[in-house]
Each structure stands twice: as C-alpha cells, then as structure tokens.
Tab-separated table of C-alpha atoms and ligand atoms in Angstrom:
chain	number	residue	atom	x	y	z
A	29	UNK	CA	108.142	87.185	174.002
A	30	UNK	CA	106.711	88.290	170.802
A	31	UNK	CA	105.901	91.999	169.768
A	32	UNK	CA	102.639	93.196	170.944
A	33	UNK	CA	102.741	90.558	173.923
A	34	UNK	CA	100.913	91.695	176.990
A	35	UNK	CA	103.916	93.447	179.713
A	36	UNK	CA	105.473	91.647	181.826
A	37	UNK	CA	104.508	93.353	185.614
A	38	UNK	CA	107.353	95.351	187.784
A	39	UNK	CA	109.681	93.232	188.955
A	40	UNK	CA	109.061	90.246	186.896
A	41	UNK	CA	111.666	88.126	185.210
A	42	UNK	CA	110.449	87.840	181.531
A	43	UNK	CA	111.812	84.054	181.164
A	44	UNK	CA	110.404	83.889	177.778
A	45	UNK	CA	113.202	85.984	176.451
A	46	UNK	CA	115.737	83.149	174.977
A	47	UNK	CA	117.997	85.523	174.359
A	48	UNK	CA	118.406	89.199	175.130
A	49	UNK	CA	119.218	91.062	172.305
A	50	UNK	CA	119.477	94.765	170.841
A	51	UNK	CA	115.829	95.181	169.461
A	52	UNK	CA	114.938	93.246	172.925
A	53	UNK	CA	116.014	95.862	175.072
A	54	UNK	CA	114.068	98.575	172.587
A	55	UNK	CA	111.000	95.828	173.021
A	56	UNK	CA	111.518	96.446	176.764
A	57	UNK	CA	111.796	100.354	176.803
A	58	UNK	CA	108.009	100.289	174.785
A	59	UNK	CA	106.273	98.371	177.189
A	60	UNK	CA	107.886	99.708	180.650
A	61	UNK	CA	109.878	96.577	181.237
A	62	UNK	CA	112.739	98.002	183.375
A	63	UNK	CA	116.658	96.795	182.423
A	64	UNK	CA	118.871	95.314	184.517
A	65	UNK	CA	122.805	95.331	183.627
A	66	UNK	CA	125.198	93.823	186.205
A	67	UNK	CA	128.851	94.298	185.455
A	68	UNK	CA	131.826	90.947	185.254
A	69	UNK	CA	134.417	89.919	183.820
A	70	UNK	CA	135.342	86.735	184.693
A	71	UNK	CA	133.286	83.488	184.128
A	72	UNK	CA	132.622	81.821	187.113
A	73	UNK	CA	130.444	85.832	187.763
A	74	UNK	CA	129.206	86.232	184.238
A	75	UNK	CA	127.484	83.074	185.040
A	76	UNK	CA	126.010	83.842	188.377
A	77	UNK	CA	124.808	86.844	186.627
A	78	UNK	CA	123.136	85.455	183.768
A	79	UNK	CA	121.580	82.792	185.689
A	80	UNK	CA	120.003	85.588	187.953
A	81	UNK	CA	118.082	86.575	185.279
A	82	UNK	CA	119.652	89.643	184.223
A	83	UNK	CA	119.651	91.012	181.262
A	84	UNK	CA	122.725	92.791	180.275
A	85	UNK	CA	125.967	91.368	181.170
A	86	UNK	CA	128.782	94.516	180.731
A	87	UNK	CA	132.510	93.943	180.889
A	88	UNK	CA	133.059	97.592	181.830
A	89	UNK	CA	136.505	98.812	181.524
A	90	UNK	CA	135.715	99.412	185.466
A	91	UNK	CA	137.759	96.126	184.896
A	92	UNK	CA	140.477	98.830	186.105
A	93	UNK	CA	139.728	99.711	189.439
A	94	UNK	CA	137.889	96.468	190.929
A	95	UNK	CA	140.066	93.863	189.487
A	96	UNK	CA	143.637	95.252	188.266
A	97	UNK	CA	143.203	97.716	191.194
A	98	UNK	CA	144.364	101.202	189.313
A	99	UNK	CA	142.325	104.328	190.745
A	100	UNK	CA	141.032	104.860	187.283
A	101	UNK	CA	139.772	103.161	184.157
A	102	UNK	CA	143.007	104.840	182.157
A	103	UNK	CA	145.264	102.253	181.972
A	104	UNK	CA	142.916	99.600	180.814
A	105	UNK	CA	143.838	98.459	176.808
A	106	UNK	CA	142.102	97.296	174.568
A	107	UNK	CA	143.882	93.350	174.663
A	108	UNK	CA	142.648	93.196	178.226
A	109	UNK	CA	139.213	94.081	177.133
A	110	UNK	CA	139.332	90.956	174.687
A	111	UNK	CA	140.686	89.164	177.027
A	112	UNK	CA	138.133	89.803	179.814
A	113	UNK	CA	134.875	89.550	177.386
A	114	UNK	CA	136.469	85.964	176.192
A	115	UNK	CA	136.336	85.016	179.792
A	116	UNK	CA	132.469	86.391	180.132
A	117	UNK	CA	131.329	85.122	176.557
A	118	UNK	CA	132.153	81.313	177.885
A	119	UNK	CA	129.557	81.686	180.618
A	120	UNK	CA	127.045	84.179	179.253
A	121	UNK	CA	124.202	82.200	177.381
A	122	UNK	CA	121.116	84.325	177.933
A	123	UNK	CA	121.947	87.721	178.600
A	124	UNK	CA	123.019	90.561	176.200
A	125	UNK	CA	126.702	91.155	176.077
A	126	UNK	CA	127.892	94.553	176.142
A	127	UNK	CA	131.782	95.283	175.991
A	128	UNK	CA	133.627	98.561	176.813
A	129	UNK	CA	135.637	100.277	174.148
A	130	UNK	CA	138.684	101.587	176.668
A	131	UNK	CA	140.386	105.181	177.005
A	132	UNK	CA	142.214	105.719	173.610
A	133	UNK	CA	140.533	102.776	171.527
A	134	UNK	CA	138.137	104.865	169.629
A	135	UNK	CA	138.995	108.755	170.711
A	136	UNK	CA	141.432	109.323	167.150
A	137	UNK	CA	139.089	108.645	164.617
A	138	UNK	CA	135.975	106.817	163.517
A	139	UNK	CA	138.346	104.594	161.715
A	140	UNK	CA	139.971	103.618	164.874
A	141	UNK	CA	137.104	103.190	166.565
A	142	UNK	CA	135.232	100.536	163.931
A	143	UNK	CA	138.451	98.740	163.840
A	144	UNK	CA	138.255	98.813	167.616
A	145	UNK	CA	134.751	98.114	168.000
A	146	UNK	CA	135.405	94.898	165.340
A	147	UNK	CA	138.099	93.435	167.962
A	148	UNK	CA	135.891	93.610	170.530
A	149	UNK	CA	133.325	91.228	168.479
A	150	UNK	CA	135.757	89.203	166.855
A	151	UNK	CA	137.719	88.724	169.601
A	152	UNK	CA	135.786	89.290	172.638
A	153	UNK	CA	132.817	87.602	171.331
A	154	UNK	CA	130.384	90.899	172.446
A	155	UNK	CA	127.503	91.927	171.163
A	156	UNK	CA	127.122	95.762	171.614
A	157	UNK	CA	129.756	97.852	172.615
A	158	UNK	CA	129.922	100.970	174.744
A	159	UNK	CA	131.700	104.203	174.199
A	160	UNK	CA	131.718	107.273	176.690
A	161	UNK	CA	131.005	110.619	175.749
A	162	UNK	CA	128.953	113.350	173.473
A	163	UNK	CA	130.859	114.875	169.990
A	164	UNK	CA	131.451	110.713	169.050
A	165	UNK	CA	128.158	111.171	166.138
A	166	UNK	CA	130.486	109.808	163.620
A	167	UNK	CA	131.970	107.099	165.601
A	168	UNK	CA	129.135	106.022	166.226
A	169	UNK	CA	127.407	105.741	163.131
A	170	UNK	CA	130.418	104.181	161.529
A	171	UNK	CA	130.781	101.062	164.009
A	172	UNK	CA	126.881	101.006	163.254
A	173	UNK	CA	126.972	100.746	159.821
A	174	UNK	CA	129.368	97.801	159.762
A	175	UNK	CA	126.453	96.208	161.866
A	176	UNK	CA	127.613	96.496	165.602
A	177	UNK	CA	125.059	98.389	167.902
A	178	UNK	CA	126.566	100.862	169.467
A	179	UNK	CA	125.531	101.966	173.519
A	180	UNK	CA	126.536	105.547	174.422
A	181	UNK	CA	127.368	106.531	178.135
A	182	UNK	CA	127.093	110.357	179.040
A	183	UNK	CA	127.241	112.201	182.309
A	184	UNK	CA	130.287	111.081	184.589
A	185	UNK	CA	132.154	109.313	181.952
A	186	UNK	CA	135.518	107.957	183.974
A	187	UNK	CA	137.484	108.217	181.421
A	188	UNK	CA	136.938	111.910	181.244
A	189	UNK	CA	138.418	112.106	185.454
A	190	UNK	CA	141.174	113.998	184.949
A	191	UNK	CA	139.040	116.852	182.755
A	192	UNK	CA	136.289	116.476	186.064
A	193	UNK	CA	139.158	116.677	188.387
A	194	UNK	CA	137.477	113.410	189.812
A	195	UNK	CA	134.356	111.618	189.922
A	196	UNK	CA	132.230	114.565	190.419
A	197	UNK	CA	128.498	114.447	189.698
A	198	UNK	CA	127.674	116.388	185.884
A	199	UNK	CA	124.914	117.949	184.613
A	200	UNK	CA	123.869	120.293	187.828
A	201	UNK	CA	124.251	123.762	185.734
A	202	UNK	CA	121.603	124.525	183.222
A	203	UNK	CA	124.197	124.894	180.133
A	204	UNK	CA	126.164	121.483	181.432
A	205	UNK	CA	122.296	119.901	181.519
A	206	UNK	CA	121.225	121.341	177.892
A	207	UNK	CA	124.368	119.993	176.483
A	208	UNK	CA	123.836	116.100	177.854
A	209	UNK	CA	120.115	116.682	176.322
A	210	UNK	CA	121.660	117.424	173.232
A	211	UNK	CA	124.275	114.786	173.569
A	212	UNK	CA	121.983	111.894	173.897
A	213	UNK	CA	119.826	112.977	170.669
A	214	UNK	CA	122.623	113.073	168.675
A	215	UNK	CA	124.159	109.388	170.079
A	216	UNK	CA	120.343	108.641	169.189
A	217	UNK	CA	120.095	110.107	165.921
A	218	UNK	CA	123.489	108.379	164.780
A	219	UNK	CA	121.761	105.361	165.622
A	220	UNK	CA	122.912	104.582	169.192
A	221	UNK	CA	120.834	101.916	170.647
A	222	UNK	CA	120.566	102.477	173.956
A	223	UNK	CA	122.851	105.299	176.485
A	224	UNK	CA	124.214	104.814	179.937
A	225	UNK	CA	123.801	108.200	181.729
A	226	UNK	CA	125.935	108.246	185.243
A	227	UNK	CA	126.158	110.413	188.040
A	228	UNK	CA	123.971	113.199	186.550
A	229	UNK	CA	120.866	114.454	188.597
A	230	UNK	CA	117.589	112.175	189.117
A	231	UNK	CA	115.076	114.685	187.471
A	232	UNK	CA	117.751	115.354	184.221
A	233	UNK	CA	118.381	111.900	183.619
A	234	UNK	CA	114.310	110.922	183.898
A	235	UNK	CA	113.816	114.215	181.101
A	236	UNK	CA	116.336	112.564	178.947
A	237	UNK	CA	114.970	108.910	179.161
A	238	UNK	CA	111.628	110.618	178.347
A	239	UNK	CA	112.665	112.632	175.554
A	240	UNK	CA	114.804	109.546	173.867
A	241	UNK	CA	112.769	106.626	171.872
A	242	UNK	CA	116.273	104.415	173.002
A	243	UNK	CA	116.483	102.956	176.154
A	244	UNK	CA	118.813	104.490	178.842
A	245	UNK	CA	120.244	103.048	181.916
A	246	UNK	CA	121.228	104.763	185.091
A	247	UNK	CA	123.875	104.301	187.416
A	248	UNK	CA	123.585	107.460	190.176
A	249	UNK	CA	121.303	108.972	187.753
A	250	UNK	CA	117.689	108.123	190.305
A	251	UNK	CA	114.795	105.955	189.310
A	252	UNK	CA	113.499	107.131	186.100
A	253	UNK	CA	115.834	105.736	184.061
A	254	UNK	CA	114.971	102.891	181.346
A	255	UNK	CA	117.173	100.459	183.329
A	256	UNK	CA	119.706	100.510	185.797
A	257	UNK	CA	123.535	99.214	186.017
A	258	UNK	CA	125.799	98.389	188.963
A	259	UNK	CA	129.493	97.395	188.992
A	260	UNK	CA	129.441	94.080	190.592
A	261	UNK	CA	131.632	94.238	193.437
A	262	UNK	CA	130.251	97.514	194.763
A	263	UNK	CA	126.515	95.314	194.165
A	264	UNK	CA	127.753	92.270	196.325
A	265	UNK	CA	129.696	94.392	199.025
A	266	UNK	CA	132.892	92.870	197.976
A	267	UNK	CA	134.817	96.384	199.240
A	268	UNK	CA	133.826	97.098	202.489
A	269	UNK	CA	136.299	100.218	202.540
A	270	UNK	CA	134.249	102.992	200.700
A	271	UNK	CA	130.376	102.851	199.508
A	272	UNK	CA	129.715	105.617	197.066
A	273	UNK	CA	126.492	107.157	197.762
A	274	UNK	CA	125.100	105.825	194.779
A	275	UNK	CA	125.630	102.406	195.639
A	276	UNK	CA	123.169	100.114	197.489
A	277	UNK	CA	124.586	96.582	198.575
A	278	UNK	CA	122.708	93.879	197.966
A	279	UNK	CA	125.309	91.625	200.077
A	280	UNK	CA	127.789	92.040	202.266
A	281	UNK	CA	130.444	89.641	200.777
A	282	UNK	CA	133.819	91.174	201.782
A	283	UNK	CA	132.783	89.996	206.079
A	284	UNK	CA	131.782	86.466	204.198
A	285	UNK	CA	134.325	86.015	202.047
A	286	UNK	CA	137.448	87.197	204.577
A	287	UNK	CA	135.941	85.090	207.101
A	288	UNK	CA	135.934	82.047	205.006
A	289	UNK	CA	139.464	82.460	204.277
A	290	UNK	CA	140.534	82.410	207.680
A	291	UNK	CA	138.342	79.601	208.485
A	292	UNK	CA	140.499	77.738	205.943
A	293	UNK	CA	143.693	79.529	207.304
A	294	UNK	CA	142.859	78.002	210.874
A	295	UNK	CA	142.482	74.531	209.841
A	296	UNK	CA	145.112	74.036	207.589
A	297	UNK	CA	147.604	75.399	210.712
A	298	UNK	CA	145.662	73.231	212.931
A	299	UNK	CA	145.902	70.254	210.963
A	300	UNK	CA	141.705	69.608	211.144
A	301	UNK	CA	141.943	70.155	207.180
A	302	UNK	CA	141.951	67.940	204.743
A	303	UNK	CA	139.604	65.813	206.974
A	304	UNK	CA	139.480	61.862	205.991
A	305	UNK	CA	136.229	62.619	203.668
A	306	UNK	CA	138.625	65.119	201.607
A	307	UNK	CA	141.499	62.765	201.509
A	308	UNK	CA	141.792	59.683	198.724
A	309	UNK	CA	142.110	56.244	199.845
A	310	UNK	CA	143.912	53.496	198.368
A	311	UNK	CA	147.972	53.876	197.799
A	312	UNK	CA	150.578	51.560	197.761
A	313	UNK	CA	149.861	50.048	200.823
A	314	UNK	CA	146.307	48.968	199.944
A	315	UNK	CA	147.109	48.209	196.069
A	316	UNK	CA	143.318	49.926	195.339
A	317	UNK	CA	142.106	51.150	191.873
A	318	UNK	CA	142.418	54.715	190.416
A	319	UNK	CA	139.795	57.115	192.016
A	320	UNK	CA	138.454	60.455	190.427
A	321	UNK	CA	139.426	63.403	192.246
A	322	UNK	CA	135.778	64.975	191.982
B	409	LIG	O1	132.954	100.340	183.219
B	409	LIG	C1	131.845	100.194	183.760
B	409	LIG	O2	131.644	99.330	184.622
B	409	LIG	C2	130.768	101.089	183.352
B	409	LIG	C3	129.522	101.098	184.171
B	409	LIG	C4	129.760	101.704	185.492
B	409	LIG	C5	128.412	101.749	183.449
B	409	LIG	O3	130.921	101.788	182.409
C-alpha cells in the first residue's frame, strides 16, 4: 500500500502490505485501519499467525505464565526471550515482530536497557521491542536513537503485580487516569512508536488513543483503541480453567486438543494404531528398496 492509498474498509485484510513494518502501523493509525497483534513464541504458532493475516506477531514475556507455567512474568530472562523470538523469527515472514524486554532487562539504566534492547535484535531477530511502564523517557529515547523502535505498554503492566497486589484493573481514579495521560505523551514525545495500554477503563484508553498521533493497542482497555492484542492461548481457548473477563475465545482448543490425545491414547492400548497405511513395507523378508518416511 502506498501513502495516500484509498483505506482499506473494517475488517479487511490489507494483503498489499509485503511487510508490516514500524511506519506501517503509523500508516494504519492515519487512515483508521485497526491493528491486530496475536501473541507466540514458538514456530509452528508464529506461523499460523502470520499466515492469518495478522499484523503484529509479539513474543510477550507472557512466555511466563502460558508456556513455562510461573503465575507471573517475573522469572522470565532475558536468554529465554532470545531464545523464544529465534523460534518466532524462523516462521514470521509478513508480520511485524515485536519482542518483550523482561522484568530487570532495562529497569537499571538506559544503558542497560539499549544493550538489552540490542540482544533482542541481534539475537532474537525482532524488530521493535516493548517495555512496560511510564518514568522510562530516557530509556526510551536511547534504544531509539541507536535505531530500534521502541513500543511502550502502560496501564496493568505485569511486571509491576506485586506493586498492584495482582492483576487489578488501573487507571479508575482521576489522579491514577491523569498520570497514564501523561505517561503515554511522554513514551510519545521520546519517540515511542506505538503503546500497549492494558486493563485500564474503555473511555480512558479511547481519550488516550485520541490524544496520541502513535498508534495504541488494547488488551482489556474496550474498543477504541488503535489496535487490539490477545495472548494466544487465552485467544484459542487452550486453558479451559479460568477466562479473564477480558478475554473472548475465538476457539475452544483445550476440549479439541485433550480429546485428540486420548483418541491416540486409546488406540495405541488397543493396538488399532499404527494401522497398515502408517506402517513401512519392505524388510528383510521382502528384500524391498529404501522408502521415505514422509
Ligand atoms: O507479554 C505479553 O503477552 C504482553 C501482552 C499481553 C500485551 O505484554
């Protein structure tokens, strides 16, 4: 899509996008194109995601909870960041990809956080990364300068859950809600591209994606957000033991995918799998060629 090109309509795919990068996403928030940003971080995912058309890939350090199964992002470092966005970068060929900077990689010093943010690139092979929280102006603008956009994330930032005493909506007092106003102008002004506001009220978050020339995109922050992000599992239903109220599930995998297993389970123990069609023939009673195994 060039500049100036006629919007695509609600809903729409815009396939002419090669690649989704940075000033795309600014392209999008001009002409109303809403942004969709689907969490993974693995590649057989990262490629079901960017095949669906969407146009932000994360690997969130949400990498935590849904896949090393802590209660909290806390423990995630910044080697299994690397590790996860190598995975990701192997699959992802269309979509933008957006890597978290985890709890402790960037909170000592803007120093620490370029060399941080520089990993993640070099390493991880991401494009943008993302760092939670308001007071990080100089953070920010030095990962920027080196040339690595920079996405901010406000509101219910999880690595802030002991300080919340637990995922607890923010924003709902007027003094909490005038300081995330002034939070996300100053991530803008130090050149943040684009700012991920969570679990702050629906009317707040559509004042601050109004006030901001930068995209932002919601997750439990209502419709009038820029864009919106979900974590992947929660998205496919892959944890059918808690749905957060901001969560819709577009699938209900976790029935599907348990199911399956025992399916599997069943046959093996009754001896009806491997069948003859999954089985190789040939061996050295038949003295038959070499066969591939796909
Ligand atoms: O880590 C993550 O998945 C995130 C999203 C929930 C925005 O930060």
């Amino acid at each position: 899509m060039t500049l100036g090109a006629k919007p695509a309509a609600t809903g729409e795919i815009p396939a002419t996008i090669r690649r989704v990068t940075a000033p795309v996403l600014h392209q999008y928030k001009r002409q109303g194109q809403r942004i969709v940003m689907i969490t993974a971080y693995d590649a057989t995912f990262a490629r079901l995601v960017d095949e669906s058309g969407a146009d932000v890939v994360l690997v969130g350090d949400s990498v935590g909870m849904v896949m090393q199964g802590h209660p909290h992002t806390l423990e995630v470092t910044l080697e299994h960041m690397c590790y996860h966005a190598r995975c990701v970068r192997r699959a992802v060929q269309r979509a933008h990809l957006v890597v978290d900077l985890p709890f402790m990689s960037y909170q000592v010093s803007a120093e620490q956080a370029l060399l941080s943010a520089g990993r993640l690139v070099q390493e991880g092979g991401a494009e943008a990364v993302k760092l939670e929280g308001g007071g990080r102006a100089d953070a920010v603008r030095k990962i920027v300068q080196a040339g690595i956009p920079v996405m901010g994330h406000l509101g219910l930032t999880p690595q802030s859950v002991h300080e919340f005493g637990g995922f607890r909506v923010q924003g709902r007092e007027d003094a909490a809600a005038e300081r995330l106003r002034q939070d996300a102008l100053q991530l803008q002004e130090a050149g943040a591209y684009a700012v991920v506001l969570e679990g702050i009220p629906a009317a707040l978050a559509r004042q601050i994606s109004q006030s901001l020339a930068i995209p932002t995109i919601g997750i439990g922050a209502g419709v009038g957000c820029d864009g919106q992000v979900l974590v992947m599992q929660d998205l496919l239903g892959l944890d059918d033991r808690f749905k957060p109220r901001f969560v819709k599930r577009f699938a209900e995998l976790a029935g599907v995918v348990r199911d399956a297993f025992a399916t599997y389970g069943r046959e093996v123990r009754e001896g009806t799998f491997p069948a003859a069609e999954h089985s190789f023939s040939g061996g050295p009673a038949t003295q038959s060629g070499s066969e591939s195994a796909e």
